[in-house]
Amino acid sequence: HYDAMGITLPFTKQAADSIRSKASRSTLTALRAAHAHPQKEKPIPAPSSTGYIAGAGTTTGMSMKPPQDAIMLSPGQPLQQALDQAAAGSKWVVLAAGVYTLPHTLRLPSGITVMGSGISTVLFLDPVSGEREAIINAADDMHDITLANFVIEASPRTDPGTDPNGSRSYRGGYNRAGILFRCAEGNSMKRIQLTHLTIRNATYSGVSISGANDIVIERCDFSENGANVPPGPGLLHNLLLSHCNAVKVNGSRLVTSPTGGGIAADYCSKLSINDCEIARNGGNGILLAESNDITISNNLLEANDNSAILAEFLFNGNSNITVTNNRIQYNNGIGLESYGTRQVMSSNNRYEGNRLVQEKILATKQVLMKP
């Protein structure tokens, strides 16, 4: 088919050729003959760079190098003690490959960097602890922290299996989360950076941040987080932001939440979401409520069970939302859905195959009610 169209796909051919001799059954069922007039050969299709290369172990954009005085840690050594020691001198904690079984939730102090060795560095909260989050903030005014290049496994076992659908139907049997940063009031936390993290299989939100300024989430992979546990389906997400200001989410994957969304932002301002893959979530791709100064650009929003982007009205509504240059396709609801938003701009978005309408932007202050 592709040869007839004049398109060369060398990697697809390589993959097909690699299994031909091993296939238990190999039958040619159809053949597309060449055109009468041969097509001019076209260049090899360029892969999309939107959020595909993300999470622990990826190298794209990863330039962090630990200083010589970094605290080096191996599995079995006390991680909380190392964090407290690092905080005294604003040092780095570098984690070697392996599984770090945490006896209790880690309490993260200010002024430190925690960097793992990639996908093989796994933080795992011991289910015997009875605690929920793997990492929380140690103080309401936590500031200047960086977490990079490791995995938080929120499943009740370190090896959850390779089939993401294997336990989806009964994932409510436990209540575990990845990261929770929350302060009592105001925006007391400052300068939080999450880069090249993989956080997966939490029934609660994968990452939840409430009350912080200056957040950067870059090249992270948050997947399979947010299931049917209290407070209920649709309220837990891969990434949940509340009362946050100046947030950048770049080049990340926020995918396959069983009942929640990719990103939910409540009472946030100056939020930008760029070059991300936000796909196959059980709720909306992006959910905005009572937020302002939002930019959503150059993302893939695909196959979410509800709308790709929903700006809902609760009390005052959202304001100043810009949605531009996104590919929004095959969502089970609406491509872009907005109610009572002041100044919403949509431009250069590519829509295809969304089940309902592509855009529904209403000035009416309509509150959505779900059974």
Short mmCIF file of C-alpha atoms in Angstrom, two decimals:
data_model
loop_
_atom_site.label_atom_id
_atom_site.label_comp_id
_atom_site.label_asym_id
_atom_site.label_seq_id
_atom_site.Cartn_x
_atom_site.Cartn_y
_atom_site.Cartn_z
CA HIS A 1 0.00 0.00 0.00
CA TYR A 2 2.66 2.49 0.98
CA ASP A 3 4.96 1.52 -1.86
CA ALA A 4 2.08 2.16 -4.25
CA MET A 5 1.61 5.59 -2.69
CA GLY A 6 5.28 6.39 -3.06
CA ILE A 7 5.87 6.47 0.71
CA THR A 8 8.93 4.77 2.19
CA LEU A 9 8.53 3.35 5.71
CA PRO A 10 11.85 1.67 6.53
CA PHE A 11 11.20 1.13 10.24
CA THR A 12 7.79 -0.44 9.63
CA LYS A 13 9.38 -2.74 7.06
CA GLN A 14 12.12 -3.64 9.51
CA ALA A 15 9.58 -4.49 12.20
CA ALA A 16 7.50 -6.61 9.83
CA ASP A 17 10.52 -8.45 8.44
CA SER A 18 11.76 -9.24 11.96
CA ILE A 19 8.74 -11.42 12.76
CA ARG A 20 7.89 -12.99 9.40
CA SER A 21 9.96 -16.09 10.05
CA LYS A 22 8.57 -16.47 13.59
CA ALA A 23 4.86 -16.02 12.87
CA SER A 24 2.72 -19.10 13.51
CA ARG A 25 0.49 -18.01 10.65
CA SER A 26 1.37 -15.70 7.79
CA THR A 27 -1.18 -15.18 5.07
CA LEU A 28 -1.30 -12.40 2.53
CA THR A 29 -4.94 -11.31 2.44
CA ALA A 30 -4.75 -8.28 0.18
CA LEU A 31 -2.44 -6.61 -2.27
CA ARG A 32 -2.53 -3.08 -3.57
CA ALA A 33 -1.13 -2.99 -7.04
CA ALA A 34 1.16 -0.22 -8.14
CA HIS A 35 -0.34 2.81 -9.83
CA ALA A 36 -0.25 2.89 -13.62
CA HIS A 37 1.93 5.97 -13.25
CA PRO A 38 4.52 5.45 -10.50
CA GLN A 39 4.23 7.97 -7.72
CA LYS A 40 7.10 10.27 -6.97
CA GLU A 41 8.84 9.01 -3.86
CA LYS A 42 7.95 11.08 -0.83
CA PRO A 43 10.21 11.77 2.17
CA ILE A 44 10.04 9.55 5.24
CA PRO A 45 7.28 10.88 7.56
CA ALA A 46 8.74 12.76 10.49
CA PRO A 47 7.60 11.49 13.92
CA SER A 48 5.72 13.86 16.17
CA SER A 49 7.66 15.27 19.10
CA THR A 50 4.56 15.95 21.18
CA GLY A 51 5.04 14.40 24.60
CA TYR A 52 6.09 10.99 23.31
CA ILE A 53 9.59 10.98 24.75
CA ALA A 54 8.89 11.65 28.40
CA GLY A 55 9.34 10.20 31.85
CA ALA A 56 12.22 8.65 33.77
CA GLY A 57 15.09 7.36 31.70
CA THR A 58 14.56 9.63 28.71
CA THR A 59 17.41 11.84 27.66
CA THR A 60 15.70 14.56 25.63
CA GLY A 61 16.38 17.86 27.37
CA MET A 62 17.99 16.15 30.36
CA SER A 63 21.10 18.18 31.16
CA MET A 64 21.29 17.88 34.95
CA LYS A 65 24.67 16.88 36.35
CA PRO A 66 25.08 16.24 40.09
CA PRO A 67 27.75 18.22 41.95
CA GLN A 68 30.74 16.50 43.52
CA ASP A 69 29.37 16.91 47.04
CA ALA A 70 26.09 15.13 46.23
CA ILE A 71 24.88 12.49 48.67
CA MET A 72 24.97 9.14 46.86
CA LEU A 73 22.39 6.57 47.94
CA SER A 74 21.71 2.91 47.16
CA PRO A 75 18.58 0.80 47.79
CA GLY A 76 18.28 -0.18 51.44
CA GLN A 77 19.85 3.00 52.76
CA PRO A 78 17.60 5.45 54.67
CA LEU A 79 16.26 7.96 52.15
CA GLN A 80 14.48 10.25 54.62
CA GLN A 81 17.69 10.65 56.61
CA ALA A 82 19.56 11.57 53.43
CA LEU A 83 16.92 14.19 52.53
CA ASP A 84 17.19 15.81 55.97
CA GLN A 85 20.98 15.80 55.73
CA ALA A 86 20.87 17.38 52.26
CA ALA A 87 18.50 20.12 53.43
CA ALA A 88 21.08 21.37 55.93
CA GLY A 89 23.42 22.31 53.08
CA SER A 90 21.08 22.65 50.07
CA LYS A 91 22.63 19.55 48.54
CA TRP A 92 21.63 16.91 46.01
CA VAL A 93 20.58 13.35 46.77
CA VAL A 94 21.43 11.00 43.90
CA LEU A 95 19.70 7.61 43.82
CA ALA A 96 21.34 4.60 42.21
CA ALA A 97 19.25 2.10 40.26
CA GLY A 98 17.02 -0.23 42.27
CA VAL A 99 13.80 -0.32 44.28
CA TYR A 100 13.62 1.97 47.32
CA THR A 101 10.94 0.59 49.62
CA LEU A 102 9.78 3.45 51.83
CA PRO A 103 8.64 2.49 55.35
CA HIS A 104 6.72 5.79 55.56
CA THR A 105 5.77 8.72 53.35
CA LEU A 106 8.79 10.86 52.47
CA ARG A 107 8.62 14.41 53.85
CA LEU A 108 10.44 16.68 51.46
CA PRO A 109 12.39 19.61 52.97
CA SER A 110 13.24 22.81 51.10
CA GLY A 111 16.32 23.57 49.05
CA ILE A 112 17.21 20.11 47.75
CA THR A 113 17.41 18.17 44.50
CA VAL A 114 16.59 14.47 44.31
CA MET A 115 17.75 12.77 41.11
CA GLY A 116 17.45 9.12 40.18
CA SER A 117 19.20 7.00 37.58
CA GLY A 118 16.23 6.62 35.24
CA ILE A 119 13.44 4.11 34.78
CA SER A 120 15.26 1.56 36.98
CA THR A 121 15.16 3.85 40.04
CA VAL A 122 11.81 3.12 41.70
CA LEU A 123 10.34 4.63 44.86
CA PHE A 124 7.76 2.32 46.41
CA LEU A 125 5.78 3.11 49.57
CA ASP A 126 5.42 -0.05 51.64
CA PRO A 127 1.68 -0.92 51.74
CA VAL A 128 2.17 -2.05 55.35
CA SER A 129 2.64 1.62 56.31
CA GLY A 130 -1.06 2.28 55.72
CA GLU A 131 -0.14 5.70 54.31
CA ARG A 132 -1.24 7.07 50.94
CA GLU A 133 1.31 9.43 49.33
CA ALA A 134 4.86 8.47 48.46
CA ILE A 135 6.08 12.10 48.87
CA ILE A 136 4.63 15.15 50.65
CA ASN A 137 6.02 18.57 51.64
CA ALA A 138 7.61 18.76 55.09
CA ALA A 139 6.52 22.39 55.66
CA ASP A 140 3.87 24.77 54.36
CA ASP A 141 6.52 27.09 52.93
CA MET A 142 8.51 24.46 51.05
CA HIS A 143 10.60 26.08 48.31
CA ASP A 144 13.36 25.44 45.76
CA ILE A 145 13.01 21.71 45.23
CA THR A 146 13.71 19.60 42.16
CA LEU A 147 12.69 15.97 41.62
CA ALA A 148 14.16 14.30 38.55
CA ASN A 149 14.60 11.05 36.66
CA PHE A 150 12.97 8.36 38.81
CA VAL A 151 9.74 6.36 39.07
CA ILE A 152 7.09 6.48 41.76
CA GLU A 153 5.23 3.18 41.63
CA ALA A 154 1.87 3.60 43.36
CA SER A 155 0.62 0.11 42.70
CA PRO A 156 0.51 -2.13 45.82
CA ARG A 157 3.27 -4.21 44.23
CA THR A 158 6.55 -3.17 42.64
CA ASP A 159 5.85 -5.07 39.44
CA PRO A 160 2.30 -4.19 38.34
CA GLY A 161 2.66 -6.16 35.10
CA THR A 162 2.93 -5.04 31.52
CA ASP A 163 -0.79 -5.03 30.67
CA PRO A 164 -2.32 -1.71 31.82
CA ASN A 165 -5.80 -3.21 31.53
CA GLY A 166 -4.99 -6.18 33.77
CA SER A 167 -6.21 -4.56 37.01
CA ARG A 168 -8.19 -1.56 35.76
CA SER A 169 -11.59 -3.01 36.61
CA TYR A 170 -10.75 -3.50 40.30
CA ARG A 171 -8.19 -0.78 40.94
CA GLY A 172 -10.39 0.68 43.70
CA GLY A 173 -9.10 -2.03 46.04
CA TYR A 174 -6.37 0.26 47.36
CA ASN A 175 -5.85 3.98 47.98
CA ARG A 176 -2.39 5.20 47.06
CA ALA A 177 -0.96 8.35 45.50
CA GLY A 178 2.27 9.68 44.08
CA ILE A 179 3.05 13.26 45.18
CA LEU A 180 0.97 15.62 47.33
CA PHE A 181 2.26 19.15 47.94
CA ARG A 182 -0.27 21.19 49.92
CA CYS A 183 -0.15 24.22 52.22
CA ALA A 184 -2.74 25.38 54.73
CA GLU A 185 -3.44 28.75 53.11
CA GLY A 186 -2.25 31.14 50.42
CA ASN A 187 0.52 30.35 47.96
CA SER A 188 3.24 29.59 50.47
CA MET A 189 5.20 27.05 48.41
CA LYS A 190 7.57 28.32 45.73
CA ARG A 191 9.83 27.12 42.95
CA ILE A 192 8.93 23.48 42.42
CA GLN A 193 10.41 21.57 39.49
CA LEU A 194 9.43 18.06 38.41
CA THR A 195 11.42 16.80 35.45
CA HIS A 196 11.65 13.41 33.75
CA LEU A 197 9.52 11.70 36.40
CA THR A 198 7.31 8.65 35.86
CA ILE A 199 4.37 8.38 38.26
CA ARG A 200 1.92 5.57 37.65
CA ASN A 201 -0.90 3.38 38.94
CA ALA A 202 -2.17 5.63 41.76
CA THR A 203 -5.84 5.35 42.63
CA TYR A 204 -5.61 8.87 44.04
CA SER A 205 -4.12 11.68 41.93
CA GLY A 206 -0.66 11.02 40.57
CA VAL A 207 0.51 14.55 41.40
CA SER A 208 -1.56 17.02 43.42
CA ILE A 209 -0.25 20.53 44.16
CA SER A 210 -2.27 23.09 46.09
CA GLY A 211 -1.03 26.57 46.98
CA ALA A 212 2.22 27.11 45.10
CA ASN A 213 3.96 29.66 42.88
CA ASP A 214 6.42 29.01 40.07
CA ILE A 215 5.96 25.35 39.12
CA VAL A 216 7.69 23.63 36.19
CA ILE A 217 6.62 20.15 35.10
CA GLU A 218 8.79 19.05 32.21
CA ARG A 219 9.09 15.80 30.25
CA CYS A 220 7.16 13.80 32.85
CA ASP A 221 5.02 10.71 32.31
CA PHE A 222 1.93 10.55 34.56
CA SER A 223 -0.19 7.55 33.61
CA GLU A 224 -2.93 5.33 35.03
CA ASN A 225 -3.57 7.66 37.98
CA GLY A 226 -7.00 8.62 39.35
CA ALA A 227 -9.49 5.80 39.91
CA ASN A 228 -12.83 5.10 41.56
CA VAL A 229 -11.95 5.71 45.21
CA PRO A 230 -13.18 8.48 47.60
CA PRO A 231 -13.85 11.32 46.91
CA GLY A 232 -15.11 9.59 43.77
CA PRO A 233 -14.64 9.14 40.04
CA GLY A 234 -13.91 12.29 38.07
CA LEU A 235 -12.29 14.06 41.04
CA LEU A 236 -8.89 12.37 40.92
CA HIS A 237 -6.51 12.90 38.02
CA ASN A 238 -3.04 12.35 36.61
CA LEU A 239 -2.24 15.96 37.54
CA LEU A 240 -4.37 18.10 39.86
CA LEU A 241 -3.51 21.77 40.41
CA SER A 242 -5.38 24.00 42.84
CA HIS A 243 -4.71 27.63 43.84
CA CYS A 244 -1.43 27.66 41.92
CA ASN A 245 0.20 30.53 40.03
CA ALA A 246 2.80 30.59 37.23
CA VAL A 247 2.74 26.94 36.16
CA LYS A 248 4.41 25.45 33.08
CA VAL A 249 3.61 21.92 31.90
CA ASN A 250 5.84 21.10 28.94
CA GLY A 251 6.54 18.02 26.81
CA SER A 252 4.79 15.60 29.16
CA ARG A 253 2.45 12.60 28.88
CA LEU A 254 -0.75 12.72 30.95
CA VAL A 255 -2.58 9.63 29.84
CA THR A 256 -4.93 6.73 30.60
CA SER A 257 -6.45 7.85 33.89
CA PRO A 258 -9.12 5.19 34.57
CA THR A 259 -11.84 7.66 35.67
CA GLY A 260 -10.15 11.07 35.88
CA GLY A 261 -8.50 13.51 33.50
CA GLY A 262 -5.07 14.35 32.23
CA ILE A 263 -4.89 17.78 33.89
CA ALA A 264 -7.40 19.47 36.19
CA ALA A 265 -6.80 23.07 37.27
CA ASP A 266 -8.98 24.84 39.87
CA TYR A 267 -8.43 28.48 40.86
CA CYS A 268 -5.14 28.68 38.98
CA SER A 269 -3.55 31.55 37.08
CA LYS A 270 -0.81 31.90 34.47
CA LEU A 271 -0.90 28.23 33.47
CA SER A 272 0.67 27.10 30.19
CA ILE A 273 0.31 23.57 28.77
CA ASN A 274 2.53 22.98 25.76
CA ASP A 275 3.72 20.05 23.61
CA CYS A 276 1.98 17.43 25.76
CA GLU A 277 0.22 14.19 24.95
CA ILE A 278 -3.09 14.16 26.86
CA ALA A 279 -4.88 11.07 25.73
CA ARG A 280 -7.15 8.12 26.55
CA ASN A 281 -8.22 9.45 29.94
CA GLY A 282 -11.51 8.32 31.47
CA GLY A 283 -12.63 11.92 32.03
CA ASN A 284 -11.70 15.12 30.21
CA GLY A 285 -8.29 15.73 28.74
CA ILE A 286 -7.98 19.16 30.38
CA LEU A 287 -10.49 20.49 32.93
CA LEU A 288 -10.41 24.17 33.92
CA ALA A 289 -12.46 25.77 36.69
CA GLU A 290 -12.34 29.34 38.01
CA SER A 291 -8.92 29.90 36.44
CA ASN A 292 -7.42 32.70 34.36
CA ASP A 293 -4.60 33.42 31.93
CA ILE A 294 -4.40 29.91 30.49
CA THR A 295 -2.49 28.96 27.33
CA ILE A 296 -2.98 25.52 25.74
CA SER A 297 -0.84 25.06 22.64
CA ASN A 298 0.79 22.41 20.42
CA ASN A 299 -0.71 19.47 22.30
CA LEU A 300 -2.16 16.15 21.19
CA LEU A 301 -5.60 15.73 22.84
CA GLU A 302 -6.85 12.37 21.72
CA ALA A 303 -9.41 9.68 22.62
CA ASN A 304 -10.45 11.05 26.01
CA ASP A 305 -13.79 9.65 27.20
CA ASN A 306 -15.31 13.10 27.68
CA SER A 307 -14.25 16.38 26.10
CA ALA A 308 -10.69 17.18 25.13
CA ILE A 309 -10.83 20.59 26.86
CA LEU A 310 -13.60 21.68 29.22
CA ALA A 311 -13.68 25.17 30.75
CA GLU A 312 -16.56 24.85 33.18
CA PHE A 313 -18.50 27.52 35.04
CA LEU A 314 -18.89 27.22 38.82
CA PHE A 315 -19.15 30.70 40.42
CA ASN A 316 -17.32 33.36 38.41
CA GLY A 317 -16.05 31.26 35.53
CA ASN A 318 -12.70 31.24 33.76
CA SER A 319 -11.08 34.14 31.92
CA ASN A 320 -8.49 34.74 29.22
CA ILE A 321 -8.04 31.24 27.77
CA THR A 322 -6.03 30.74 24.57
CA VAL A 323 -6.24 27.41 22.72
CA THR A 324 -4.04 27.27 19.65
CA ASN A 325 -2.22 24.85 17.33
CA ASN A 326 -3.49 21.68 19.02
CA ARG A 327 -4.44 18.39 17.40
CA ILE A 328 -7.80 17.48 18.96
CA GLN A 329 -9.15 14.18 17.68
CA TYR A 330 -11.36 11.18 18.41
CA ASN A 331 -12.54 12.35 21.82
CA ASN A 332 -15.86 10.91 22.96
CA GLY A 333 -17.27 14.34 23.82
CA ILE A 334 -16.53 17.79 22.41
CA GLY A 335 -13.19 19.06 21.15
CA LEU A 336 -13.27 22.41 22.99
CA GLU A 337 -16.14 23.05 25.42
CA SER A 338 -16.49 26.33 27.34
CA TYR A 339 -19.24 27.99 29.41
CA GLY A 340 -19.25 31.56 30.66
CA THR A 341 -15.57 32.12 29.94
CA ARG A 342 -14.48 35.71 29.54
CA GLN A 343 -12.16 36.11 26.56
CA VAL A 344 -11.64 32.65 25.11
CA MET A 345 -9.65 32.45 21.87
CA SER A 346 -9.37 29.36 19.67
CA SER A 347 -7.18 29.33 16.55
CA ASN A 348 -5.34 26.94 14.22
CA ASN A 349 -6.56 23.81 16.01
CA ARG A 350 -6.95 20.64 13.94
CA TYR A 351 -10.14 18.74 14.75
CA GLU A 352 -11.02 15.27 13.58
CA GLY A 353 -13.43 12.55 14.65
CA ASN A 354 -14.69 14.02 17.93
CA ARG A 355 -18.01 12.29 18.65
CA LEU A 356 -20.11 15.38 19.34
CA VAL A 357 -19.23 18.83 17.98
CA GLN A 358 -15.73 20.17 17.46
CA GLU A 359 -16.22 23.41 19.42
CA LYS A 360 -18.93 24.55 21.80
CA ILE A 361 -18.10 27.98 23.20
CA LEU A 362 -21.05 29.54 25.02
CA ALA A 363 -21.20 32.84 26.89
CA THR A 364 -24.00 31.50 29.09
CA LYS A 365 -23.12 30.80 32.71
CA GLN A 366 -24.19 27.21 32.62
CA VAL A 367 -23.31 24.78 35.39
CA LEU A 368 -22.85 21.22 34.19
CA MET A 369 -24.49 18.53 36.31
CA LYS A 370 -23.57 14.88 35.96
CA PRO A 371 -25.63 12.01 37.38
#
